[in-house]
Tab-separated table of C-alpha atoms and ligand atoms in Angstrom:
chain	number	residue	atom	x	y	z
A	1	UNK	CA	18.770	11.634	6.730
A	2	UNK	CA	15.385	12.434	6.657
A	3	UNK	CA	13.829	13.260	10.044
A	4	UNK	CA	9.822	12.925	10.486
A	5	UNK	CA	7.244	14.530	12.909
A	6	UNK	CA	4.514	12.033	12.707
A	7	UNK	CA	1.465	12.180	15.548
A	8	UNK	CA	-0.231	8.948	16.950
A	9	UNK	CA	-2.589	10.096	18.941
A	10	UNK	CA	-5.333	9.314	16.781
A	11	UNK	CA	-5.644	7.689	12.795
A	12	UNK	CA	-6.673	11.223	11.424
A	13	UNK	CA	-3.512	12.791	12.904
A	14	UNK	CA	-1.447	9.716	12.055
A	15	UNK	CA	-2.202	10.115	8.236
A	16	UNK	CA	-2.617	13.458	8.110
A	17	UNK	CA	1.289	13.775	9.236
A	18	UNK	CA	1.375	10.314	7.026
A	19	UNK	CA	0.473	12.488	3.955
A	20	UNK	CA	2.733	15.432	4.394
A	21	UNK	CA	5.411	13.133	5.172
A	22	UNK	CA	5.036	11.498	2.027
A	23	UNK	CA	4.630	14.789	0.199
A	24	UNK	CA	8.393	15.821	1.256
A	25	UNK	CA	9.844	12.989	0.195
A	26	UNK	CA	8.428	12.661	-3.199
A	27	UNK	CA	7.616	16.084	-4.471
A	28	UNK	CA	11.024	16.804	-6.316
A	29	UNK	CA	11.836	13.081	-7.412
A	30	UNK	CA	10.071	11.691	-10.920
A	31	UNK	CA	11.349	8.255	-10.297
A	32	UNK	CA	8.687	5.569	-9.723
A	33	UNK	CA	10.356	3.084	-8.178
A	34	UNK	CA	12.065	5.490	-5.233
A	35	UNK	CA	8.708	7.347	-4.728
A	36	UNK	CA	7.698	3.622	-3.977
A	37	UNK	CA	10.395	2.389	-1.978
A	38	UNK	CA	10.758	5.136	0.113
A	39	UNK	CA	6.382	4.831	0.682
A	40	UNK	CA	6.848	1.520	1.602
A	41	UNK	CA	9.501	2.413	3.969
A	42	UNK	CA	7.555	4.823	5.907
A	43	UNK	CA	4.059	2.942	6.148
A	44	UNK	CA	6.028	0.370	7.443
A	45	UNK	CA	7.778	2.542	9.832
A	46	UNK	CA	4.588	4.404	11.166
A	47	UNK	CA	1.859	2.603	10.911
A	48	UNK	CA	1.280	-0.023	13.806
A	49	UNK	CA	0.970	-3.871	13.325
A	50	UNK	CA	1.921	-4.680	9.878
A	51	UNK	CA	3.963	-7.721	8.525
A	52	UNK	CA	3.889	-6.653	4.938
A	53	UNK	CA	3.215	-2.979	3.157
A	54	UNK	CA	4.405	-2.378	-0.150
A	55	UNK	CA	3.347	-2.784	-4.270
A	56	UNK	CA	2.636	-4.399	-6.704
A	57	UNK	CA	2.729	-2.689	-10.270
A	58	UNK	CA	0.586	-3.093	-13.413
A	59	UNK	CA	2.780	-4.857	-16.083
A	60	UNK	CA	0.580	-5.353	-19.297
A	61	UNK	CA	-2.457	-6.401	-17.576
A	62	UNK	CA	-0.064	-8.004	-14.281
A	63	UNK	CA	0.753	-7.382	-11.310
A	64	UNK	CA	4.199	-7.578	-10.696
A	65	UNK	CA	5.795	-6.917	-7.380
A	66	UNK	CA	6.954	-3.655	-6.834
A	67	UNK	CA	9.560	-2.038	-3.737
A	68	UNK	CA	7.948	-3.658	-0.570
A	69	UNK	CA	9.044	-4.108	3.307
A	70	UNK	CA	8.097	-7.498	5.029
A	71	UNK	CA	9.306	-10.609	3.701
A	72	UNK	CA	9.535	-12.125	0.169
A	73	UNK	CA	6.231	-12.462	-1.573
A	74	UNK	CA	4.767	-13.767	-4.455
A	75	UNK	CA	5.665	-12.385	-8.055
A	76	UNK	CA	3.357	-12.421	-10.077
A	77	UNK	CA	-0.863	-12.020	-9.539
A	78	UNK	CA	-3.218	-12.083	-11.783
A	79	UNK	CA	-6.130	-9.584	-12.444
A	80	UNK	CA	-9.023	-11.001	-10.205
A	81	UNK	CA	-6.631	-13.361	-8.077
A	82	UNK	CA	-6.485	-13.086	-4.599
A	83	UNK	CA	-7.550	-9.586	-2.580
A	84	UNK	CA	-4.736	-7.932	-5.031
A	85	UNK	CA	-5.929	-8.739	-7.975
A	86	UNK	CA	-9.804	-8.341	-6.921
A	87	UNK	CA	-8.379	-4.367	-5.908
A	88	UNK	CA	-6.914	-4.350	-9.146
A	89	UNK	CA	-9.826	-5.483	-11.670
A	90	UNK	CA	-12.526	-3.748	-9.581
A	91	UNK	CA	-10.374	-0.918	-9.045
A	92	UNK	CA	-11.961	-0.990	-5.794
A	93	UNK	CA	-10.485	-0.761	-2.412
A	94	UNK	CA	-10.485	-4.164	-0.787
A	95	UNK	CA	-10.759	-3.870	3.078
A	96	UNK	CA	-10.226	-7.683	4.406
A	97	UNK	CA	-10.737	-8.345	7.815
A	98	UNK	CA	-10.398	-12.114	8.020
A	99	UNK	CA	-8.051	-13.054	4.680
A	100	UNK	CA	-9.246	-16.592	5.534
A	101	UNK	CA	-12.231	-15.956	5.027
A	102	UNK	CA	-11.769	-13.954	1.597
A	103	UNK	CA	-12.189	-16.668	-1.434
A	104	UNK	CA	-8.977	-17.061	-3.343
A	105	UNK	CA	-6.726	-15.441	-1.153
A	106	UNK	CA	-2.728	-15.482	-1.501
A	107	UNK	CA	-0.808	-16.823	1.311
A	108	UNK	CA	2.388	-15.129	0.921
A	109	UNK	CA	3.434	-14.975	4.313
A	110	UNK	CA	0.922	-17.139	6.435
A	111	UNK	CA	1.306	-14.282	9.772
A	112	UNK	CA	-1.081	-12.380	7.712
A	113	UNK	CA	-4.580	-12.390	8.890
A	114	UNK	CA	-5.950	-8.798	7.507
A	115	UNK	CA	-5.126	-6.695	4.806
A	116	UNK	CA	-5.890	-3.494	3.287
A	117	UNK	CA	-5.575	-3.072	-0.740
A	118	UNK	CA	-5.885	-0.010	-2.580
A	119	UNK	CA	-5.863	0.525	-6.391
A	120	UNK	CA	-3.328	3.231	-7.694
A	121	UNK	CA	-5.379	5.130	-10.712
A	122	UNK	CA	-4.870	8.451	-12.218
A	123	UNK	CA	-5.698	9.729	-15.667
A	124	UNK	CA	-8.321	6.397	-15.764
A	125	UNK	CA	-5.058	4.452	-15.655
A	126	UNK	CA	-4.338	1.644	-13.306
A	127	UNK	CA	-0.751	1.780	-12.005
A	128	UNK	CA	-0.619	-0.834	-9.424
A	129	UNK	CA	-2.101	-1.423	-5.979
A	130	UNK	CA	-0.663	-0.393	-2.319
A	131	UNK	CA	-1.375	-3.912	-0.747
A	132	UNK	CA	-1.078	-3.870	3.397
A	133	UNK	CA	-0.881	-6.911	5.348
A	134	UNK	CA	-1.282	-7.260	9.074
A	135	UNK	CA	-0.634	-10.395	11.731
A	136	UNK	CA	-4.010	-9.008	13.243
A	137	UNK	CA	-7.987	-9.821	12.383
A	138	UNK	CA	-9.465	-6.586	11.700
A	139	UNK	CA	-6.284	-4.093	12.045
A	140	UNK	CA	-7.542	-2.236	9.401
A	141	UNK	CA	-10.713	0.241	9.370
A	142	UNK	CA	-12.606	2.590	7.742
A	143	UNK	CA	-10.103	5.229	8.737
A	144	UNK	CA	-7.331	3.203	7.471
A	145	UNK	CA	-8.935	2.886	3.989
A	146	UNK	CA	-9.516	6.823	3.876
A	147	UNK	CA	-6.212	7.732	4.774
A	148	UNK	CA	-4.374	5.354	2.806
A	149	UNK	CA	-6.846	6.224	-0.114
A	150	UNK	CA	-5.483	9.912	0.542
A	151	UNK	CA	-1.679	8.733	0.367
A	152	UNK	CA	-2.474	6.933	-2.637
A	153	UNK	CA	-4.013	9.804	-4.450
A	154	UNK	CA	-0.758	11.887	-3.605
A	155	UNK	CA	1.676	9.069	-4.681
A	156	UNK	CA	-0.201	8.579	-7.942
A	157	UNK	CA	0.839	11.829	-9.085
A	158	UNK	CA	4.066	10.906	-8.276
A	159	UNK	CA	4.517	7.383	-10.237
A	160	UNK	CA	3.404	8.681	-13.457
A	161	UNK	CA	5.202	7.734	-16.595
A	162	UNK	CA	7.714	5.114	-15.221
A	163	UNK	CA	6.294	3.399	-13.130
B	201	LIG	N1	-2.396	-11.599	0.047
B	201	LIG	C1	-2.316	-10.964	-1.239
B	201	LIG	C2	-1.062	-11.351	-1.982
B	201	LIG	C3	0.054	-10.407	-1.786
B	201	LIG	S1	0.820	-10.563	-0.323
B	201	LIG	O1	-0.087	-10.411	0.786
B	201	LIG	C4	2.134	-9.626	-0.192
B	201	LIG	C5	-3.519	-11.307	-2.084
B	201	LIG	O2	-4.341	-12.143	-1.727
B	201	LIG	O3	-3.648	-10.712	-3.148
């Protein structure tokens, strides 16, 4: 079982605790697809108001839907579709705060009103994208993006190879 200390008293603590969280639990494994699954598992344990947090992985110029924790979503996305596939072909962060408002947007669970998408890229390679989703407008900030910017960078590392 793995046990956690993670602080909420403010966003800087939260991922700061976030990252070395993430650094224990993935530091001595080389498999992708755990180092993913058990990421998912803790944003979605820690951080507040979500209703989706997971991946979505780079399959020859696709995304494909990686280990995840909300309900069932789409497959497949295409480079330049939706806020995912905008992250992924601009290999840009994509901070949403009103998805309705964001042109081509994918419904995949219609609770979601905000969402927070980060492109995974190391060596100039694009692995995937950590895609958050939240029931709230605005739930994510500046902060947000930084820190999960940070986790990302850490994971990266971590996915390398086989993902
Ligand atoms: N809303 C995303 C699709 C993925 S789901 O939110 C899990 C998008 O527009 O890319």
């Amino acid at each position: 079982m793995y046990q956690f200390d993670i602080a909420a008293g403010s966003k800087a603590e939260l991922y700061r605790d976030l990252a070395s969280a993430l650094d224990g639990l993935t530091a001595d494994e080389p498999d992708a697809i755990a180092n993913m699954a058990n990421a998912a598992a803790l944003l979605w344990e820690y951080l507040p108001d979500l209703n989706w947090a997971g991946f979505y992985r780079n399959v020859g110029g696709e995304l494909v839907l990686g280990p995840f924790q909300g309900k069932a979503a789409c497959i497949r996305i295409a480079f330049g579709s939706g806020v995912c596939g905008t992250a992924a072909a601009t290999r840009e962060s994509q901070l949403v705060e009103d998805v309705h408002a964001f042109p081509g947007h994918i419904a995949c669970d219609a609770a979601s009103a905000s969402e927070l998408v980060v492109p995974i890229v190391v060596n100039g390679e694009l692995l995937g994208v950590l895609d958050l989703d939240s029931p709230n407008v605005a739930r994510f900030d500046a902060e947000d993006q930084a820190g999960c910017e940070t986790l990302v960078a850490l994971l990266a590392l971590r996915l390398l190879g086989n993902c």
